[in-house]
mmCIF file of C-alpha atoms in Angstrom:
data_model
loop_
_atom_site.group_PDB
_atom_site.id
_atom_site.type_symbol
_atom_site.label_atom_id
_atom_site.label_comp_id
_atom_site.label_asym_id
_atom_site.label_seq_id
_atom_site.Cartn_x
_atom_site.Cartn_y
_atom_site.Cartn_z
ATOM 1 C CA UNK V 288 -23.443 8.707 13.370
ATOM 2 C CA UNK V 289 -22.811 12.207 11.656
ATOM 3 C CA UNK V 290 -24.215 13.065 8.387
ATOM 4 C CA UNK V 291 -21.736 13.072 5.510
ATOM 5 C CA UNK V 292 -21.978 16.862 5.154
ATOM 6 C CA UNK V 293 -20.635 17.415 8.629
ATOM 7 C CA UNK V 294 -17.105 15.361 8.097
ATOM 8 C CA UNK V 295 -14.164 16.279 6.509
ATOM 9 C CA UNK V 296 -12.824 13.011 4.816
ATOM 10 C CA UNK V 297 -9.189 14.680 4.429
ATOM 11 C CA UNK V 298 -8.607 14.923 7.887
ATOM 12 C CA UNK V 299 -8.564 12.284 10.699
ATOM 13 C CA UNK V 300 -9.508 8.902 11.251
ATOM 14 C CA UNK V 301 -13.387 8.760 9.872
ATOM 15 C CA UNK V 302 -15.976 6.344 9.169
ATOM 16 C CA UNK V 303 -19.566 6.294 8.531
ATOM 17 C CA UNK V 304 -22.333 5.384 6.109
ATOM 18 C CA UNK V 305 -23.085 7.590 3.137
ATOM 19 C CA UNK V 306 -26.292 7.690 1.242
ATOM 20 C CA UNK V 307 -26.124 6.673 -2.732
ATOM 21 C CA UNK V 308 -29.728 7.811 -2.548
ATOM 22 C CA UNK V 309 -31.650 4.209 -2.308
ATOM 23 C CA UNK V 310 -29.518 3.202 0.559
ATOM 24 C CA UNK V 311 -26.169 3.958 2.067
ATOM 25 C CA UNK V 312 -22.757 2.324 2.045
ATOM 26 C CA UNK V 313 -20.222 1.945 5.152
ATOM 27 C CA UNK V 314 -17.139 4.034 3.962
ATOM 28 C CA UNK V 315 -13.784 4.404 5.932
ATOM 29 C CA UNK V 316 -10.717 6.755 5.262
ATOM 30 C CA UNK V 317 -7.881 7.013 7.366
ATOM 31 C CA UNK V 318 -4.399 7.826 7.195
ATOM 32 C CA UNK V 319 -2.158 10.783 6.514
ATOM 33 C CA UNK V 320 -3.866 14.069 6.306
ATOM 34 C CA UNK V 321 -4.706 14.980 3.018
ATOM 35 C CA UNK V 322 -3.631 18.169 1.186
ATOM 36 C CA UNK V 323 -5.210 19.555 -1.625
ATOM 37 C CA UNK V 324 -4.231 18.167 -4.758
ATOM 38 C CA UNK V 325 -3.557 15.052 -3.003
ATOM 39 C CA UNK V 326 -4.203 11.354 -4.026
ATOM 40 C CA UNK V 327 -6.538 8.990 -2.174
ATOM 41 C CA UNK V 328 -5.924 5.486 -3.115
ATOM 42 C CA UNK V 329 -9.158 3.584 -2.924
ATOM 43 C CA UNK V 330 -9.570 -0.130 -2.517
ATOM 44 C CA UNK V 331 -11.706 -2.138 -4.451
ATOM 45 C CA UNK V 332 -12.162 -5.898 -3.578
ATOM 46 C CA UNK V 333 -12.998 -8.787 -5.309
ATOM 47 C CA UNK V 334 -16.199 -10.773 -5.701
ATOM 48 C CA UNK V 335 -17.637 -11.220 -2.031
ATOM 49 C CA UNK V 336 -15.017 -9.320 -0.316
ATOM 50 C CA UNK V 337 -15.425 -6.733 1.935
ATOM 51 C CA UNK V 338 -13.153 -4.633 3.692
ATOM 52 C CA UNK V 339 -12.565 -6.926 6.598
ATOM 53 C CA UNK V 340 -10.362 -8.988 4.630
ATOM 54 C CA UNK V 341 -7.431 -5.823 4.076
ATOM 55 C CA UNK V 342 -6.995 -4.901 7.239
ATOM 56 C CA UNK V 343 -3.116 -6.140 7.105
ATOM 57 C CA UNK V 344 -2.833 -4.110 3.868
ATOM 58 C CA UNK V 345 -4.602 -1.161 4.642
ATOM 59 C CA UNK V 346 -1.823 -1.051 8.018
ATOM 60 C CA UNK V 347 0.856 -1.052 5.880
ATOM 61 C CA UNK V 348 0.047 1.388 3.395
ATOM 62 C CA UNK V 349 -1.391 4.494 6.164
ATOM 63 C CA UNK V 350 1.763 5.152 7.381
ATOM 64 C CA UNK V 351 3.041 6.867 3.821
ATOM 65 C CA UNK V 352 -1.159 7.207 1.968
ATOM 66 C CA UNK V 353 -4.185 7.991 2.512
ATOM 67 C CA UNK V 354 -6.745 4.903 2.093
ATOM 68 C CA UNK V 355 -10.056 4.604 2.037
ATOM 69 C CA UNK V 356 -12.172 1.677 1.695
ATOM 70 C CA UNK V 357 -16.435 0.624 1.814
ATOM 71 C CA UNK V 358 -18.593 -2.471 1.894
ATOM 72 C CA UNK V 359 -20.337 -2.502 -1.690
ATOM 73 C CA UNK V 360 -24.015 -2.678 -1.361
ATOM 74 C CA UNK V 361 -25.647 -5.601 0.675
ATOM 75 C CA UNK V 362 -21.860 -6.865 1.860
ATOM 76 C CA UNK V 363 -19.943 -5.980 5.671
ATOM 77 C CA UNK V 364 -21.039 -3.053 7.090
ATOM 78 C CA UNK V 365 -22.936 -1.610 3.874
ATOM 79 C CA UNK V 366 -26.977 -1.874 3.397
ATOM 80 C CA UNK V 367 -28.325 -2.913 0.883
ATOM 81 C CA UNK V 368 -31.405 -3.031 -1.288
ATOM 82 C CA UNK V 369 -34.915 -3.981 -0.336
ATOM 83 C CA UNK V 370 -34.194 -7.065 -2.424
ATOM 84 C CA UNK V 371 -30.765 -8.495 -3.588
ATOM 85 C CA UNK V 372 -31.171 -8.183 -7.259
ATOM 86 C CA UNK V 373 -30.479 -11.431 -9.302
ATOM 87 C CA UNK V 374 -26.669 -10.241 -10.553
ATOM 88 C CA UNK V 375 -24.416 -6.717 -10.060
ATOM 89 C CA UNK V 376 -22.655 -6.370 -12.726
ATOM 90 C CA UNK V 377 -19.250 -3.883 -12.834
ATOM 91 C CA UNK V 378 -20.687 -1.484 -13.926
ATOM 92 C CA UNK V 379 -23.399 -1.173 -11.834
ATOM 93 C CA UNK V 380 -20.499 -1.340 -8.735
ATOM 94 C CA UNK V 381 -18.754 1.789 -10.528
ATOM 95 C CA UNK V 382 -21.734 3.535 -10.255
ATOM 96 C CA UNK V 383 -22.295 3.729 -7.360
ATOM 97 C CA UNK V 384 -18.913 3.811 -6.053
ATOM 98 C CA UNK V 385 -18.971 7.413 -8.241
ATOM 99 C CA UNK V 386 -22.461 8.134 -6.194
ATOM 100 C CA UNK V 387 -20.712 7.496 -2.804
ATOM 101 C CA UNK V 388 -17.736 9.726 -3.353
ATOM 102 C CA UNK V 389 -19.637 12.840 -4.787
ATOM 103 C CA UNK V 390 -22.398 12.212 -2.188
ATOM 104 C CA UNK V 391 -19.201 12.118 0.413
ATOM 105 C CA UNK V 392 -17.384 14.983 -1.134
ATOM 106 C CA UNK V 393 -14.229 13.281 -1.622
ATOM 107 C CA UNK V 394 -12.281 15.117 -4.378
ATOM 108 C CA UNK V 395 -10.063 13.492 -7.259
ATOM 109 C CA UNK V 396 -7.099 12.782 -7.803
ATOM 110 C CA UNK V 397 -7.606 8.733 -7.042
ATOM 111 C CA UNK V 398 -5.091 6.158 -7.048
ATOM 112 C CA UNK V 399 -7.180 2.636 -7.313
ATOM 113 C CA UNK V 400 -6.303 -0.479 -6.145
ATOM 114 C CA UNK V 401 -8.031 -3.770 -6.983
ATOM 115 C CA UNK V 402 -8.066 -7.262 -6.809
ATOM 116 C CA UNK V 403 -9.173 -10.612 -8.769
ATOM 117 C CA UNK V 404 -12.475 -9.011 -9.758
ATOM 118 C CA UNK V 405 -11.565 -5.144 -9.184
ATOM 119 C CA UNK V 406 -10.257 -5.595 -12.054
ATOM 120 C CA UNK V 407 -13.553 -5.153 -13.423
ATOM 121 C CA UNK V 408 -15.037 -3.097 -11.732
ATOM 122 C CA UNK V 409 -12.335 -0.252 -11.363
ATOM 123 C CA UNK V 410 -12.018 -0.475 -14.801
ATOM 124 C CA UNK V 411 -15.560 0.321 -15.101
ATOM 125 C CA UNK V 412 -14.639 3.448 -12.862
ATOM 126 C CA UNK V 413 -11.827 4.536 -14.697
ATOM 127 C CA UNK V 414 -14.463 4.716 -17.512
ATOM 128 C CA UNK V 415 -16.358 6.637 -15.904
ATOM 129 C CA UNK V 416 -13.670 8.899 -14.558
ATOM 130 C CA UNK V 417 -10.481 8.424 -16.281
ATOM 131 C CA UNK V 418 -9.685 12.222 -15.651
ATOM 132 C CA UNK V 419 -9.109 11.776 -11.836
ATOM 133 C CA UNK V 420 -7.249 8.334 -11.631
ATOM 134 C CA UNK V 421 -3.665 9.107 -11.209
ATOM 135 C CA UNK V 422 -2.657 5.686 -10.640
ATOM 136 C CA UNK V 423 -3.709 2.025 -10.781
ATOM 137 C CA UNK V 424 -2.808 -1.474 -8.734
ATOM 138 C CA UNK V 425 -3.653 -4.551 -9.827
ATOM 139 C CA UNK V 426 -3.399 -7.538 -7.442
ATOM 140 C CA UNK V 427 -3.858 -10.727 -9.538
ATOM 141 C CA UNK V 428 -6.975 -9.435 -11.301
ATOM 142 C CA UNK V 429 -9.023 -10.137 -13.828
ATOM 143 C CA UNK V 430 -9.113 -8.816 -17.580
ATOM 144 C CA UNK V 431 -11.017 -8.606 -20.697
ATOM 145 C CA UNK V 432 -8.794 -11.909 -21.564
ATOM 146 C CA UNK V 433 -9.383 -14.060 -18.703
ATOM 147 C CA UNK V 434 -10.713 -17.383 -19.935
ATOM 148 C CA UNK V 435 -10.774 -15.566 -23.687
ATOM 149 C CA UNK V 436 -11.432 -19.203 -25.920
ATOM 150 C CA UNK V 437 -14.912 -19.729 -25.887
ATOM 151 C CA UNK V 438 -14.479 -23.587 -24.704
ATOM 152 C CA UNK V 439 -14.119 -23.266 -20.945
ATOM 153 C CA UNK V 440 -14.279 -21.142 -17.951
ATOM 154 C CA UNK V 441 -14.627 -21.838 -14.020
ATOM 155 C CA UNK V 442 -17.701 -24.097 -14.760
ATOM 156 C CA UNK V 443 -15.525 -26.869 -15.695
ATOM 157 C CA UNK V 444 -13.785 -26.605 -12.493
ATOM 158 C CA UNK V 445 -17.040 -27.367 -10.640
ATOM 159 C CA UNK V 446 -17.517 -30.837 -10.908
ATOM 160 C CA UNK V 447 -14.202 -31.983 -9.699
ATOM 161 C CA UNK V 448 -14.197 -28.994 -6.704
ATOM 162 C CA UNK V 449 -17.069 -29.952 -5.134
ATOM 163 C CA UNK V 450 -18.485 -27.981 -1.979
ATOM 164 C CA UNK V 451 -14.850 -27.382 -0.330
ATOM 165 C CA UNK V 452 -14.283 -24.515 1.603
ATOM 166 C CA UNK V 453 -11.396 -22.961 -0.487
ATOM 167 C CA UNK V 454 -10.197 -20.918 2.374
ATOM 168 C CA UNK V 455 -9.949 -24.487 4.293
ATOM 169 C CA UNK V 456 -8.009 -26.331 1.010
ATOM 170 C CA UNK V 457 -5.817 -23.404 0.210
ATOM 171 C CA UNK V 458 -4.526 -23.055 3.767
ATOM 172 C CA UNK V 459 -5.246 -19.993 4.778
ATOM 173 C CA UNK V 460 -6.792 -20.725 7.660
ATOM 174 C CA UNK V 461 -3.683 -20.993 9.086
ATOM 175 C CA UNK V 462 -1.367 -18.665 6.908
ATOM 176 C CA UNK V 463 -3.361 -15.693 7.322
ATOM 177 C CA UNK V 464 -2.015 -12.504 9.035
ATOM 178 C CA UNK V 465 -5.308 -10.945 10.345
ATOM 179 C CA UNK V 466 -5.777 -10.566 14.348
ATOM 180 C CA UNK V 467 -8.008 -13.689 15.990
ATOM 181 C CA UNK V 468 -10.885 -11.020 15.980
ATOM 182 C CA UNK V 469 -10.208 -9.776 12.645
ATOM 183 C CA UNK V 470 -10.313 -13.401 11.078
ATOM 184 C CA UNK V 471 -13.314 -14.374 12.701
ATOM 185 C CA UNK V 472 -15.123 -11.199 11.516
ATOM 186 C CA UNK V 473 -13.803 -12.690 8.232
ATOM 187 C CA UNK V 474 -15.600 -15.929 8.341
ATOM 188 C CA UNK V 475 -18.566 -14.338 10.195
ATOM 189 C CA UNK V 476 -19.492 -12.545 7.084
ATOM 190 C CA UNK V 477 -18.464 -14.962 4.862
ATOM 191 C CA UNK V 478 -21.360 -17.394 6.299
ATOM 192 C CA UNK V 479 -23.861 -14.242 6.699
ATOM 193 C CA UNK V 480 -26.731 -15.164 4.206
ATOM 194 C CA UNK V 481 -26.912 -11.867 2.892
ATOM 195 C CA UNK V 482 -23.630 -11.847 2.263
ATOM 196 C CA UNK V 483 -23.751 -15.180 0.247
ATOM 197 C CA UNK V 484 -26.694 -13.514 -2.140
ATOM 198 C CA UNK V 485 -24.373 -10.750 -2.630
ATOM 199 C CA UNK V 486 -21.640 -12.919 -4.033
ATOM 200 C CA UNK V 487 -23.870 -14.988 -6.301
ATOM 201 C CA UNK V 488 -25.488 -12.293 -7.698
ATOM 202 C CA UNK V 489 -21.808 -10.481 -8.569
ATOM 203 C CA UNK V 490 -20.879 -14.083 -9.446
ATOM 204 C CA UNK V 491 -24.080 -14.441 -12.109
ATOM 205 C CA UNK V 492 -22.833 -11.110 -13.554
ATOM 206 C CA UNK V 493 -18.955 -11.984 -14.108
ATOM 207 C CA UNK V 494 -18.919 -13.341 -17.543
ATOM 208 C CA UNK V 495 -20.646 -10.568 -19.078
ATOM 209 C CA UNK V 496 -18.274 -7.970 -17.442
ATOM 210 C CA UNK V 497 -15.884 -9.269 -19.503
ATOM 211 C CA UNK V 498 -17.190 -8.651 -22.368
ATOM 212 C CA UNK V 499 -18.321 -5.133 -21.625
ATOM 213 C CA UNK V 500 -14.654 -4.766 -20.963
ATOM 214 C CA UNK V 501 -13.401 -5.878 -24.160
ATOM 215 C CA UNK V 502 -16.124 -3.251 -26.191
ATOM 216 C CA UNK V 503 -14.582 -0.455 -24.399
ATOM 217 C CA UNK V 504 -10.894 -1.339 -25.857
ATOM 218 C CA UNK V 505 -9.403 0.494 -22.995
ATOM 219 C CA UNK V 506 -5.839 -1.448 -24.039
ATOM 220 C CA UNK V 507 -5.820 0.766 -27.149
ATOM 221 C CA UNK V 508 -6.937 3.905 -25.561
ATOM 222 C CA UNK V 509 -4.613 3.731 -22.751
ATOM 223 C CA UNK V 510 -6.995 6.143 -21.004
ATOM 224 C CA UNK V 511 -4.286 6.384 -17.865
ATOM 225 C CA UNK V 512 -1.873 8.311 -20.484
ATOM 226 C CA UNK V 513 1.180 8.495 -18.588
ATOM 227 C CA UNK V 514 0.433 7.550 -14.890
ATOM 228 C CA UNK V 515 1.791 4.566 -13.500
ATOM 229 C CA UNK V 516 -0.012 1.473 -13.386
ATOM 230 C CA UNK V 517 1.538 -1.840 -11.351
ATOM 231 C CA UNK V 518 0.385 -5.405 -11.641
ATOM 232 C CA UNK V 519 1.144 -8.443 -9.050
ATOM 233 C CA UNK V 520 0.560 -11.966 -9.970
ATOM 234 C CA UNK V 521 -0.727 -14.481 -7.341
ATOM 235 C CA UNK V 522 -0.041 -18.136 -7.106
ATOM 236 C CA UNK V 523 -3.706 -18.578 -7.876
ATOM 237 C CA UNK V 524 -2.897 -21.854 -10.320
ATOM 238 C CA UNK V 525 -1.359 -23.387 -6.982
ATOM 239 C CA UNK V 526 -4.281 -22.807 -5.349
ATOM 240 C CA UNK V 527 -6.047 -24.783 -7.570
ATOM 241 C CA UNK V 528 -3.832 -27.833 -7.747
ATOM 242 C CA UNK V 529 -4.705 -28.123 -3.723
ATOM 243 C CA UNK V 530 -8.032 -27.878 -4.490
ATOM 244 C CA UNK V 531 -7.634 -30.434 -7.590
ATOM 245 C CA UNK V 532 -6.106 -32.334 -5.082
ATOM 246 C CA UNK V 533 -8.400 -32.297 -2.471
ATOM 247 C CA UNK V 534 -11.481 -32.986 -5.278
ATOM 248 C CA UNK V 535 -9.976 -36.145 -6.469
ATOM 249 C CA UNK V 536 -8.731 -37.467 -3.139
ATOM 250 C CA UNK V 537 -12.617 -37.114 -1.729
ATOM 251 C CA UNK V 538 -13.552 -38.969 -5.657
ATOM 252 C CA UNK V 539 -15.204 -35.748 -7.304
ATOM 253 C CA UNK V 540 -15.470 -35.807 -10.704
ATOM 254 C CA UNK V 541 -15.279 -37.906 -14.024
ATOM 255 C CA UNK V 542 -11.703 -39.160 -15.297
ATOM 256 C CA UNK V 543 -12.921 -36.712 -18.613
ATOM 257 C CA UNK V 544 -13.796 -33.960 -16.277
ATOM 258 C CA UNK V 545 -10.578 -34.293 -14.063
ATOM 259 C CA UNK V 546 -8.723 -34.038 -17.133
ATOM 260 C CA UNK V 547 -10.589 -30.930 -19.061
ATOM 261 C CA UNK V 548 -9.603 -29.392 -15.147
ATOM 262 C CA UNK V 549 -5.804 -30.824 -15.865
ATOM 263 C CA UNK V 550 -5.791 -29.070 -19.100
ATOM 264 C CA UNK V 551 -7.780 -25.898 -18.583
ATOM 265 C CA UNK V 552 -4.994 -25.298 -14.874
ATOM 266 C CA UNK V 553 -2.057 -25.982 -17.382
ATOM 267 C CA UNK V 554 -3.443 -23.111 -19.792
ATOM 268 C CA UNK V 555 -4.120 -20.951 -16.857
ATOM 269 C CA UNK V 556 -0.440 -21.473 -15.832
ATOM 270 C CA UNK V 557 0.762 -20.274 -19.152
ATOM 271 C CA UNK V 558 -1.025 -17.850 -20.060
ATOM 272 C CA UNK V 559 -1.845 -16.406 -16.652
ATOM 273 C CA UNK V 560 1.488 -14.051 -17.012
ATOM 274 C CA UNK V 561 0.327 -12.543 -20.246
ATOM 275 C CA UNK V 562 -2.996 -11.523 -19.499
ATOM 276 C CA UNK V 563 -1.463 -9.703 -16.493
ATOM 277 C CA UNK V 564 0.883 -8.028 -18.105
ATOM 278 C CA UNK V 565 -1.685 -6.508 -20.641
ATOM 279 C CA UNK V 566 -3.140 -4.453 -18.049
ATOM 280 C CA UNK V 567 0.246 -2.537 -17.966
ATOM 281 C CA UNK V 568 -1.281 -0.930 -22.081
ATOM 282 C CA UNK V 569 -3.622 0.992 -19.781
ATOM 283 C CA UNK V 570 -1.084 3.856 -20.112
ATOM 284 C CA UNK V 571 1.637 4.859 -22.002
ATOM 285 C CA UNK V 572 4.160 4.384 -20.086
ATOM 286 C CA UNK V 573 3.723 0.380 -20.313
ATOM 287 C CA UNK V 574 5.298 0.316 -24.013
ATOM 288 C CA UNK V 575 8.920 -0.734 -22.887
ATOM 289 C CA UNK V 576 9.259 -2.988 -20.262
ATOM 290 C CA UNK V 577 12.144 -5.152 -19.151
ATOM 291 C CA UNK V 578 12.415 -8.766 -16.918
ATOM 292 C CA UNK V 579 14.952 -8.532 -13.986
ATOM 293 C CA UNK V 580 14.246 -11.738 -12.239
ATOM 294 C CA UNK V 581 10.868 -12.270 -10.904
ATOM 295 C CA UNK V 582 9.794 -8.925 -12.065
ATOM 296 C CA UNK V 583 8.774 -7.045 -15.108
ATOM 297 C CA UNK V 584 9.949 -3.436 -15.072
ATOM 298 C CA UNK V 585 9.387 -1.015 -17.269
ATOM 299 C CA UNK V 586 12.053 1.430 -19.099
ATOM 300 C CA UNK V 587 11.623 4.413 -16.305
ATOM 301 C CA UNK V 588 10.866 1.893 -13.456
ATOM 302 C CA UNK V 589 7.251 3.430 -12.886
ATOM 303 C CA UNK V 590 5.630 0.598 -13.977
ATOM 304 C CA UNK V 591 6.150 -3.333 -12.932
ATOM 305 C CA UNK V 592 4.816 -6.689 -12.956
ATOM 306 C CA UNK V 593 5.647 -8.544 -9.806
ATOM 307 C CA UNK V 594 5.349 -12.315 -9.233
ATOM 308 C CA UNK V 595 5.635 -13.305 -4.942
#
């Protein structure tokens, strides 16, 4: 495999691992040719995703960007440290997403896209960078307000979920759009114990990510000024009815801890909408913005919050 100062990144199909200086992390680019002055949109995945799981995406958008994607430390193709550490917070993920792509020589400008909790942690980039993000997407992430009322969160979903296999309950086993090969390198990763250490220790880390956010009052700021930022809302509350479903038909749970679930899904469903559309104050632009149908869009049209 070359060494990262012998490939150009703006040119060609190219892959290869790149050294953050205690280990190194799998990164990919491909796409369009890149000239200078250029964006890159980068993908960042959620909790114990890697980049086998946006393959279908990452088709779609190279014919018109170029995309790059990596494994975060100790997930897919990626290595990891010595030991997995007991949680990885956002911040820690920004980091060394920043080390990567100075270590890689990839140049700004960077349009980011994220998901569920990318939301944190590209948020935590944009921190660190917010002169060279021209553009965000959020895909059904979380934000500084997710779960904001001190009197629940996804621990009281636990008792009445069980050990299902959400990927089994939600269906997607069968509504997926990844190749044979590409699904079962899905699930091959997903049962990797390495993997599974990865994902608790991001999991441990979650709560307190939030709250970092909220310090950082980015909403105010509106450190994107005027570059476009788009949001896209998920079904995820009907994803947990089947898994509600599937907890009480198997006889998990308390009738007081099926109904705190009831309750906290129908608060989710309600407020869901508005915590999504909040990200939209990360730039100017957000301040007017219109519903046509199933989607929010803003006075110039740059900006939108789309429901599937």
């Amino acid at each position: 495999m070359q060494g990262t100062s012998e490939i150009n990144w703006d040119n060609g199909d190219k892959s290869g691992l790149v050294s953050i200086g205690s280990h190194k992390l799998y990164l990919s680019v491909s796409g369009p040719d890149r000239k200078p002055g250029q964006p890159i949109a980068i993908l960042m995945q959620g909790l114990g995703s890697t980049i086998d799981e946006w393959v279908a995406v990452r088709e779609l958008v190279l014919p018109f960007a170029r995309w790059l994607n990596y494994d975060r430390s100790g997930m897919g193709r990626s290595e990891g440290p010595d030991q997995t550490p007991p949680s990885i917070s956002a911040v820690s993920v920004a980091a060394e997403l920043d080390v990567l792509l100075k270590n890689a020589g990839i140049e700004p400008p960077f349009i980011i896209v994220a998901h569920s909790w990318g939301g944190y942690t590209s948020r935590e980039f944009l921190e660190l960078r917010p002169n060279d993000i021209v553009g965000m997407v959020f895909v059904d992430c979380n934000t500084e307000a997710f779960f904001d009322n001190g009197a629940w969160g996804f621990d009281v979903f636990y008792p009445v979920l069980g050990e299902q296999d959400f990927i089994e309950t939600t269906g997607l086993v069968t509504s997926h759009v990844l190749s044979e090969e590409d699904w079962k390198a899905v699930r091959e990763e997903q049962a990797n114990p390495r993997h599974q250490a990865t994902e608790a220790a991001e999991m441990q880390a979650a709560p307190n990510d939030r709250l970092a956010l909220v310090s950082k009052k980015q909403l105010e700021r509106q450190p994107l000024e005027d570059y476009p930022v788009s949001v896209i809302i998920a079904n995820t509350p009907g994803d947990f009815q089947k898994m509600y479903d599937f907890g009480v038909a198997a006889g998990n749970g308390t009738e007081e801890e099926r109904a705190l679930f009831r309750k906290c899904l129908d608060r989710w469903r309600e407020m869901n909408e508005d915590w999504q559309s909040e990200l939209l104050k990360l730039s100017r632009l957000s301040r007017s913005f219109k519903r046509y149908g199933g989607q929010w869009i803003a006075a110039d049209d740059s900006q939108y919050v789309m429901k599937p």
